[in-house]
């Protein structure tokens, strides 16, 4: 029973929107952590609220991972600093991550 | 020319360190802490004073002050859209920043008046809160049109329950309810340390300002000119509004400072979610990297002169 790990790095302003997307996809578990770095939107230093970056990690099944990536592509990529990727992972207790 | 207030030197130190790419970084939690203390302190101070002499004339002043915020945002929008040929979302977003106000600039204005022993009316802290939100709402309506489907619940939540409005308003209410004696126990932190905290805040803002100056590369010359000319014009409008409201020289100076300042805490957060198409780099570069330094170095002393000239 393989699971996908979806990782998203984006602006901290989107935290609440992302939680809403996850909840509506039936994903009840996720991890946010602070991040900083540089990309096509310039330097995101996390030194204050308007340059704060987040890293979101989600374990879920393939269908949910694809649906999540689809929503990110349609709703956020045009206007926000955001990158996302997913890959297969071996997870202990996979039944915890529908 | 009088010597600059010592807190302003901290800002210059931050700018210098930022430009020199020095290895100076305050932890983000320090920035959050000092800005929280500043917002609460300004609210508390205003609330205590308001409780002592709340007046009926205040009721007449409030709508005029809110109206000024709306007019300033519309003026800025017209200039950016039709003179600067900015895209609609960018023009609306920058206009929201310039119609709204900067708490940091206000705090420096308060410190400036205190050093010069110039008194001001207590309601200026209330005006600060009142001026934060209307321009943001104007910017959102300009960018998206007033039709349905905007998700106003979300927008209003962002505008009214953002950190700065919540803490300022909370401080005002606490100060007003507790009164001077009630606040005495916490005043060593909020009143006694005000200038020290402000100095730390300005050091951090100096560092951050240098990170955002890159946004000027696009639209450089026009936006740079806008960021310097607008505070002077808006500050003058604020000074005339202040004298129309019957404020003292100190109060008029602060209202001019508010009018001439551009938001970089409340407006960017609200515009990022409400008007995502707007490039936040442009408005932050203008408001934070140019207008804010201009105001604390040149603007505030200038507004005080204008106020002196108009009121007396």
Short mmCIF file of C-alpha atoms in Angstrom, two decimals:
data_model
loop_
_atom_site.label_atom_id
_atom_site.label_comp_id
_atom_site.label_asym_id
_atom_site.label_seq_id
_atom_site.Cartn_x
_atom_site.Cartn_y
_atom_site.Cartn_z
CA UNK A 1 0.00 0.00 0.00
CA UNK A 2 2.07 2.88 -1.29
CA UNK A 3 1.53 6.43 -0.21
CA UNK A 4 2.47 9.74 -1.78
CA UNK A 5 4.41 12.46 -0.01
CA UNK A 6 3.34 15.86 -1.34
CA UNK A 7 5.65 18.74 -0.45
CA UNK A 8 4.69 22.35 -1.05
CA UNK A 9 6.83 25.41 -0.42
CA UNK A 10 4.94 28.68 -0.52
CA UNK A 11 4.08 32.01 1.11
CA UNK A 12 2.99 31.93 4.74
CA UNK A 13 -0.04 34.04 3.81
CA UNK A 14 -1.57 30.92 2.25
CA UNK A 15 -1.56 28.73 5.36
CA UNK A 16 -5.27 29.07 6.01
CA UNK A 17 -6.20 28.56 2.34
CA UNK A 18 -4.09 25.41 2.18
CA UNK A 19 -5.66 24.00 5.31
CA UNK A 20 -9.07 24.59 3.75
CA UNK A 21 -8.04 22.74 0.57
CA UNK A 22 -6.65 19.83 2.58
CA UNK A 23 -9.75 19.54 4.73
CA UNK A 24 -12.05 19.59 1.73
CA UNK A 25 -10.04 16.74 0.18
CA UNK A 26 -10.50 14.72 3.36
CA UNK A 27 -6.87 14.99 4.40
CA UNK A 28 -6.81 15.29 8.18
CA UNK A 29 -3.08 15.18 8.85
CA UNK A 30 -0.35 17.50 7.60
CA UNK A 31 2.79 19.27 8.80
CA UNK A 32 3.78 22.90 8.30
CA UNK A 33 7.26 24.15 9.01
CA UNK A 34 8.96 27.48 8.44
CA UNK A 35 11.24 27.76 5.46
CA UNK A 36 13.42 30.31 3.73
CA UNK A 37 15.18 30.41 0.42
CA UNK A 38 15.31 31.95 -3.01
CA UNK A 39 13.37 31.42 -6.21
CA UNK A 40 11.82 33.19 -9.17
CA UNK A 41 9.92 35.48 -6.76
CA UNK A 42 13.20 36.65 -5.26
CA UNK A 43 14.54 36.04 -1.82
CA UNK A 44 12.07 34.76 0.77
CA UNK A 45 14.04 35.41 3.93
CA UNK A 46 11.33 34.82 6.55
CA UNK A 47 12.75 37.85 8.39
CA UNK A 48 9.29 39.34 8.80
CA UNK A 49 5.67 38.55 8.09
CA UNK A 50 5.64 39.50 4.38
CA UNK A 51 8.63 37.40 3.40
CA UNK A 52 7.72 34.35 5.44
CA UNK A 53 7.76 30.98 3.70
CA UNK A 54 6.20 27.68 4.66
CA UNK A 55 6.92 24.08 3.84
CA UNK A 56 3.89 21.82 3.84
CA UNK A 57 4.20 18.04 3.90
CA UNK A 58 1.27 15.71 3.39
CA UNK A 59 1.05 11.92 3.28
CA UNK A 60 -1.97 10.60 1.39
CA UNK A 61 -3.06 8.16 -1.29
CA UNK A 62 -2.41 8.67 -4.98
CA UNK A 63 -5.85 10.03 -5.87
CA UNK A 64 -5.81 12.67 -3.15
CA UNK A 65 -2.25 13.65 -4.01
CA UNK A 66 -3.22 14.21 -7.63
CA UNK A 67 -6.33 16.17 -6.66
CA UNK A 68 -4.27 18.36 -4.35
CA UNK A 69 -1.63 19.06 -7.01
CA UNK A 70 -4.42 19.88 -9.46
CA UNK A 71 -5.94 22.44 -7.08
CA UNK A 72 -2.58 24.03 -6.42
CA UNK A 73 -1.91 24.32 -10.14
CA UNK A 74 -5.28 25.89 -10.87
CA UNK A 75 -5.69 28.12 -7.84
CA UNK A 76 -2.27 29.36 -6.82
CA UNK A 77 0.57 28.93 -9.27
CA UNK A 78 -0.30 32.04 -11.32
CA UNK A 79 -0.30 34.53 -8.48
CA UNK A 80 1.75 33.15 -5.63
CA UNK A 81 5.29 32.06 -4.96
CA UNK A 82 4.72 28.30 -4.83
CA UNK A 83 6.44 25.09 -5.80
CA UNK A 84 5.10 21.59 -5.24
CA UNK A 85 6.21 18.05 -5.89
CA UNK A 86 5.21 14.55 -4.91
CA UNK A 87 6.80 11.15 -4.81
CA UNK A 88 6.16 7.61 -3.66
CA UNK A 89 7.17 6.80 -0.14
CA UNK A 90 7.16 3.75 2.10
CA UNK A 91 5.26 4.70 5.22
CA UNK A 92 4.89 2.84 8.45
CA UNK A 93 1.24 2.33 9.34
CA UNK A 94 -0.02 3.47 5.88
CA UNK A 95 -3.63 2.96 6.99
CA UNK A 96 -3.23 6.17 9.03
CA UNK A 97 -2.94 8.20 5.83
CA UNK A 98 -5.97 7.72 3.61
CA UNK B 1 18.43 71.63 11.15
CA UNK B 2 17.81 69.94 14.52
CA UNK B 3 19.62 66.69 15.30
CA UNK B 4 17.67 63.56 14.42
CA UNK B 5 15.93 61.67 17.18
CA UNK B 6 18.22 58.83 18.36
CA UNK B 7 15.65 56.21 17.32
CA UNK B 8 16.08 57.35 13.71
CA UNK B 9 19.80 56.56 13.90
CA UNK B 10 18.85 52.96 14.65
CA UNK B 11 16.94 52.91 11.38
CA UNK B 12 19.98 54.28 9.56
CA UNK B 13 22.14 51.61 11.21
CA UNK B 14 19.74 48.94 9.93
CA UNK B 15 19.83 50.42 6.41
CA UNK B 16 23.62 50.58 6.47
CA UNK B 17 23.94 46.98 7.70
CA UNK B 18 21.44 45.84 5.07
CA UNK B 19 23.18 47.60 2.18
CA UNK B 20 26.57 46.35 3.33
CA UNK B 21 25.14 42.81 3.50
CA UNK B 22 26.40 42.59 7.07
CA UNK B 23 25.73 39.47 9.05
CA UNK B 24 23.01 41.08 11.14
CA UNK B 25 19.68 39.31 11.50
CA UNK B 26 17.22 39.62 14.30
CA UNK B 27 15.16 36.46 14.77
CA UNK B 28 11.68 36.81 13.20
CA UNK B 29 10.16 36.30 16.65
CA UNK B 30 11.92 39.47 17.87
CA UNK B 31 10.34 41.44 15.04
CA UNK B 32 6.94 40.02 15.99
CA UNK B 33 7.50 40.81 19.64
CA UNK B 34 8.63 44.41 19.24
CA UNK B 35 5.91 45.22 16.72
CA UNK B 36 3.31 43.69 19.05
CA UNK B 37 4.54 45.81 21.98
CA UNK B 38 4.51 48.95 19.81
CA UNK B 39 0.98 48.38 18.58
CA UNK B 40 -0.32 47.68 22.10
CA UNK B 41 1.60 50.63 23.56
CA UNK B 42 0.16 53.10 21.03
CA UNK B 43 -3.32 51.73 21.67
CA UNK B 44 -2.96 51.79 25.46
CA UNK B 45 -1.61 55.33 25.51
CA UNK B 46 -4.44 56.59 23.32
CA UNK B 47 -7.04 54.68 25.34
CA UNK B 48 -5.89 56.11 28.68
CA UNK B 49 -5.93 59.65 27.29
CA UNK B 50 -9.30 59.16 25.62
CA UNK B 51 -10.81 58.00 28.92
CA UNK B 52 -9.60 61.20 30.57
CA UNK B 53 -11.01 63.62 28.08
CA UNK B 54 -13.38 62.05 25.64
CA UNK B 55 -15.27 64.81 23.91
CA UNK B 56 -18.37 65.14 21.84
CA UNK B 57 -16.47 66.80 18.99
CA UNK B 58 -14.91 63.41 18.40
CA UNK B 59 -18.16 62.12 16.92
CA UNK B 60 -17.99 64.82 14.25
CA UNK B 61 -14.30 64.20 13.52
CA UNK B 62 -14.54 60.43 12.95
CA UNK B 63 -16.43 60.47 9.62
CA UNK B 64 -14.16 63.21 8.23
CA UNK B 65 -11.05 61.20 9.09
CA UNK B 66 -12.47 58.04 7.49
CA UNK B 67 -13.48 60.10 4.44
CA UNK B 68 -9.92 61.38 4.16
CA UNK B 69 -8.63 57.79 4.05
CA UNK B 70 -11.02 56.94 1.21
CA UNK B 71 -10.18 60.09 -0.78
CA UNK B 72 -6.42 59.53 -0.43
CA UNK B 73 -6.74 55.97 -1.74
CA UNK B 74 -8.81 57.13 -4.73
CA UNK B 75 -6.34 59.93 -5.50
CA UNK B 76 -3.40 57.54 -5.40
CA UNK B 77 -5.28 55.09 -7.63
CA UNK B 78 -6.06 57.76 -10.25
CA UNK B 79 -2.40 58.84 -10.40
CA UNK B 80 -1.06 55.29 -10.63
CA UNK B 81 -3.59 54.01 -13.14
CA UNK B 82 -3.88 56.96 -15.51
CA UNK B 83 -0.51 58.73 -15.12
CA UNK B 84 1.66 55.75 -14.25
CA UNK B 85 -0.18 53.28 -16.56
CA UNK B 86 -0.06 50.56 -13.93
CA UNK B 87 -2.15 47.40 -14.33
CA UNK B 88 -5.47 47.56 -12.51
CA UNK B 89 -4.52 45.18 -9.65
CA UNK B 90 -1.15 46.85 -9.07
CA UNK B 91 -2.62 50.37 -9.12
CA UNK B 92 -5.40 49.35 -6.71
CA UNK B 93 -3.02 47.55 -4.38
CA UNK B 94 -0.45 50.37 -4.18
CA UNK B 95 -3.32 52.86 -3.70
CA UNK B 96 -4.57 50.81 -0.74
CA UNK B 97 -1.11 50.97 0.84
CA UNK B 98 -0.91 54.76 0.43
CA UNK B 99 -4.46 55.45 1.58
CA UNK B 100 -3.85 53.31 4.66
CA UNK B 101 -1.34 54.29 7.34
CA UNK B 102 1.94 53.17 8.88
CA UNK B 103 2.08 52.52 12.60
CA UNK B 104 5.89 52.71 12.61
CA UNK B 105 5.81 56.19 11.08
CA UNK B 106 3.16 57.28 13.59
CA UNK B 107 5.33 56.00 16.46
CA UNK B 108 8.30 58.01 15.21
CA UNK B 109 6.00 61.05 14.93
CA UNK B 110 4.91 60.55 18.56
CA UNK B 111 8.57 60.30 19.65
CA UNK B 112 9.41 63.42 17.60
CA UNK B 113 6.64 65.46 19.26
CA UNK B 114 7.64 64.18 22.71
CA UNK B 115 11.26 65.28 22.16
CA UNK B 116 10.07 68.70 21.01
CA UNK B 117 7.59 68.97 23.92
CA UNK B 118 4.66 69.50 21.60
CA UNK B 119 1.36 68.13 22.98
CA UNK B 120 -1.23 66.42 20.76
CA UNK B 121 -4.83 65.30 21.10
CA UNK B 122 -5.48 61.77 22.45
CA UNK B 123 -7.83 60.85 19.60
CA UNK B 124 -4.94 60.64 17.14
CA UNK B 125 -4.37 57.01 18.20
CA UNK B 126 -8.01 56.34 17.40
CA UNK B 127 -7.58 58.07 14.01
CA UNK B 128 -4.65 55.74 13.36
CA UNK B 129 -6.95 52.72 13.75
CA UNK B 130 -9.74 54.36 11.74
CA UNK B 131 -7.41 55.10 8.83
CA UNK B 132 -6.00 51.58 8.53
CA UNK B 133 -9.00 49.78 7.06
CA UNK B 134 -11.07 52.01 4.70
CA UNK B 135 -8.33 52.41 2.07
CA UNK B 136 -7.76 48.65 2.04
CA UNK B 137 -11.45 48.09 1.29
CA UNK B 138 -11.33 50.78 -1.43
CA UNK B 139 -8.33 49.05 -3.01
CA UNK B 140 -10.11 45.69 -3.03
CA UNK B 141 -13.25 47.14 -4.61
CA UNK B 142 -11.20 49.01 -7.24
CA UNK B 143 -9.31 45.86 -8.14
CA UNK B 144 -12.19 43.43 -8.25
CA UNK B 145 -15.30 45.52 -8.80
CA UNK B 146 -18.12 45.55 -6.31
CA UNK B 147 -19.98 42.50 -7.63
CA UNK B 148 -20.84 39.43 -5.65
CA UNK B 149 -18.65 36.38 -5.27
CA UNK B 150 -15.83 38.27 -3.68
CA UNK B 151 -15.99 36.34 -0.45
CA UNK B 152 -16.44 39.45 1.65
CA UNK B 153 -16.48 37.45 4.87
CA UNK B 154 -12.91 36.47 4.28
CA UNK B 155 -11.86 39.96 3.17
CA UNK B 156 -13.45 41.67 6.18
CA UNK B 157 -11.92 39.10 8.49
CA UNK B 158 -8.51 39.85 7.01
CA UNK B 159 -8.99 43.63 7.19
CA UNK B 160 -10.49 43.97 10.67
CA UNK B 161 -8.91 41.02 12.44
CA UNK B 162 -5.43 41.50 11.05
CA UNK B 163 -2.75 41.73 13.71
CA UNK B 164 -2.29 45.50 13.63
CA UNK B 165 -5.94 46.55 13.81
CA UNK B 166 -6.69 43.95 16.48
CA UNK B 167 -3.78 44.94 18.74
CA UNK B 168 -4.25 48.68 18.31
CA UNK B 169 -7.96 48.47 18.97
CA UNK B 170 -7.42 46.00 21.82
CA UNK B 171 -4.87 48.35 23.41
CA UNK B 172 -7.24 51.30 23.03
CA UNK B 173 -10.10 49.47 24.73
CA UNK B 174 -7.88 48.13 27.54
CA UNK B 175 -6.37 51.58 28.15
CA UNK B 176 -9.77 53.20 28.06
CA UNK B 177 -11.32 50.65 30.44
CA UNK B 178 -8.40 50.47 32.88
CA UNK B 179 -7.63 54.18 33.00
CA UNK B 180 -4.32 55.68 34.04
CA UNK B 181 -4.20 54.01 37.47
CA UNK B 182 -5.15 50.60 36.14
CA UNK B 183 -2.47 50.76 33.49
CA UNK B 184 0.21 51.90 35.98
CA UNK B 185 1.33 48.32 36.65
CA UNK B 186 2.07 47.52 33.01
CA UNK B 187 3.24 50.95 31.94
CA UNK B 188 6.95 50.27 32.62
CA UNK B 189 6.92 47.90 29.65
CA UNK B 190 4.57 49.74 27.32
CA UNK B 191 5.22 53.39 28.15
CA UNK B 192 8.60 53.35 29.88
CA UNK B 193 10.34 51.18 27.30
CA UNK B 194 8.48 52.69 24.33
CA UNK B 195 11.46 54.43 22.77
CA UNK B 196 13.83 51.52 23.33
CA UNK B 197 11.38 49.12 21.71
CA UNK B 198 10.84 51.61 18.88
CA UNK B 199 14.62 51.75 18.36
CA UNK B 200 14.76 47.94 17.99
CA UNK B 201 11.78 47.99 15.65
CA UNK B 202 13.44 50.63 13.46
CA UNK B 203 16.73 48.72 13.37
CA UNK B 204 14.82 45.72 12.05
CA UNK B 205 12.80 47.83 9.58
CA UNK B 206 16.04 49.32 8.24
CA UNK B 207 17.33 45.82 7.54
CA UNK B 208 14.04 44.74 5.96
CA UNK B 209 13.74 47.91 3.84
CA UNK B 210 16.98 47.09 2.04
CA UNK B 211 15.60 43.66 1.13
CA UNK B 212 12.65 45.20 -0.67
CA UNK B 213 14.32 47.96 -2.65
CA UNK B 214 14.77 45.54 -5.57
CA UNK B 215 11.04 45.86 -6.37
CA UNK B 216 11.73 49.30 -7.81
CA UNK B 217 13.54 47.87 -10.83
CA UNK B 218 10.23 47.31 -12.58
CA UNK B 219 8.41 50.65 -12.97
CA UNK B 220 11.47 52.19 -11.29
CA UNK B 221 11.43 55.90 -12.02
CA UNK B 222 7.71 56.57 -11.86
CA UNK B 223 7.17 54.50 -8.73
CA UNK B 224 10.19 56.07 -7.02
CA UNK B 225 8.91 59.58 -7.80
CA UNK B 226 5.44 58.55 -6.61
CA UNK B 227 6.85 57.24 -3.33
CA UNK B 228 8.54 60.57 -2.57
CA UNK B 229 5.99 63.07 -3.93
CA UNK B 230 2.88 61.35 -2.55
CA UNK B 231 3.81 61.70 1.15
CA UNK B 232 4.37 65.44 0.74
CA UNK B 233 1.09 66.00 -1.11
CA UNK B 234 -0.93 63.67 1.14
CA UNK B 235 0.78 65.09 4.25
CA UNK B 236 -0.30 68.56 3.22
CA UNK B 237 -3.86 67.33 2.68
CA UNK B 238 -3.69 65.75 6.15
CA UNK B 239 -2.45 69.00 7.66
CA UNK B 240 -5.33 70.98 6.14
CA UNK B 241 -7.79 68.32 7.33
CA UNK B 242 -6.27 68.56 10.82
CA UNK B 243 -6.67 72.31 10.99
CA UNK B 244 -10.22 71.97 9.64
CA UNK B 245 -10.96 69.59 12.54
CA UNK B 246 -9.60 72.19 14.97
CA UNK B 247 -6.59 70.13 16.04
CA UNK B 248 -3.53 71.67 17.73
CA UNK B 249 -0.14 71.92 16.00
CA UNK B 250 0.84 68.54 17.48
CA UNK B 251 -2.40 66.84 16.44
CA UNK B 252 -2.22 68.37 12.96
CA UNK B 253 1.39 67.18 12.62
CA UNK B 254 0.36 63.63 13.48
CA UNK B 255 -2.66 63.64 11.16
CA UNK B 256 -0.38 64.90 8.37
CA UNK B 257 2.10 62.14 9.26
CA UNK B 258 -0.69 59.55 9.04
CA UNK B 259 -1.93 60.91 5.70
CA UNK B 260 1.61 60.99 4.31
CA UNK B 261 2.50 57.49 5.49
CA UNK B 262 1.96 54.22 3.63
CA UNK B 263 0.97 50.95 5.29
CA UNK B 264 3.41 48.06 5.29
CA UNK B 265 1.86 45.78 7.89
CA UNK B 266 -1.94 45.68 7.47
CA UNK B 267 -2.29 46.50 3.76
CA UNK B 268 0.22 43.98 2.36
CA UNK B 269 -1.36 41.13 4.30
CA UNK B 270 -4.90 42.02 3.21
CA UNK B 271 -4.01 42.71 -0.42
CA UNK B 272 -2.02 39.48 -0.77
CA UNK B 273 -5.09 37.38 -0.13
CA UNK B 274 -7.76 39.70 -1.58
CA UNK B 275 -5.93 40.84 -4.75
CA UNK B 276 -3.36 38.10 -5.43
CA UNK B 277 -2.70 39.34 -8.99
CA UNK B 278 -1.02 42.46 -7.63
CA UNK B 279 2.76 42.23 -7.31
CA UNK B 280 3.53 42.69 -3.60
CA UNK B 281 7.13 43.60 -4.49
CA UNK B 282 6.02 46.92 -5.98
CA UNK B 283 3.98 48.22 -3.07
CA UNK B 284 6.48 47.06 -0.44
CA UNK B 285 9.38 48.63 -2.34
CA UNK B 286 7.53 51.94 -2.55
CA UNK B 287 5.97 51.99 0.92
CA UNK B 288 8.81 50.49 2.91
CA UNK B 289 12.02 51.16 1.01
CA UNK B 290 11.26 54.77 0.02
CA UNK B 291 8.23 56.37 1.67
CA UNK B 292 8.95 55.13 5.18
CA UNK B 293 12.60 56.34 5.27
CA UNK B 294 11.56 59.59 3.61
CA UNK B 295 8.90 60.19 6.24
CA UNK B 296 11.02 59.51 9.28
CA UNK B 297 14.03 61.45 8.00
CA UNK B 298 12.43 64.40 6.22
CA UNK B 299 8.64 64.07 6.23
CA UNK B 300 7.79 64.35 9.93
CA UNK B 301 9.85 67.52 10.60
CA UNK B 302 8.37 68.95 7.38
CA UNK B 303 4.79 68.13 8.42
CA UNK B 304 5.43 69.81 11.76
CA UNK B 305 6.48 73.00 9.94
CA UNK B 306 3.45 72.83 7.66
CA UNK B 307 1.21 72.27 10.68
CA UNK B 308 2.78 75.21 12.49
CA UNK B 309 2.25 77.39 9.45
CA UNK B 310 -1.39 76.35 8.90
CA UNK B 311 -2.60 76.26 12.50
CA UNK B 312 -0.98 79.42 13.83
#
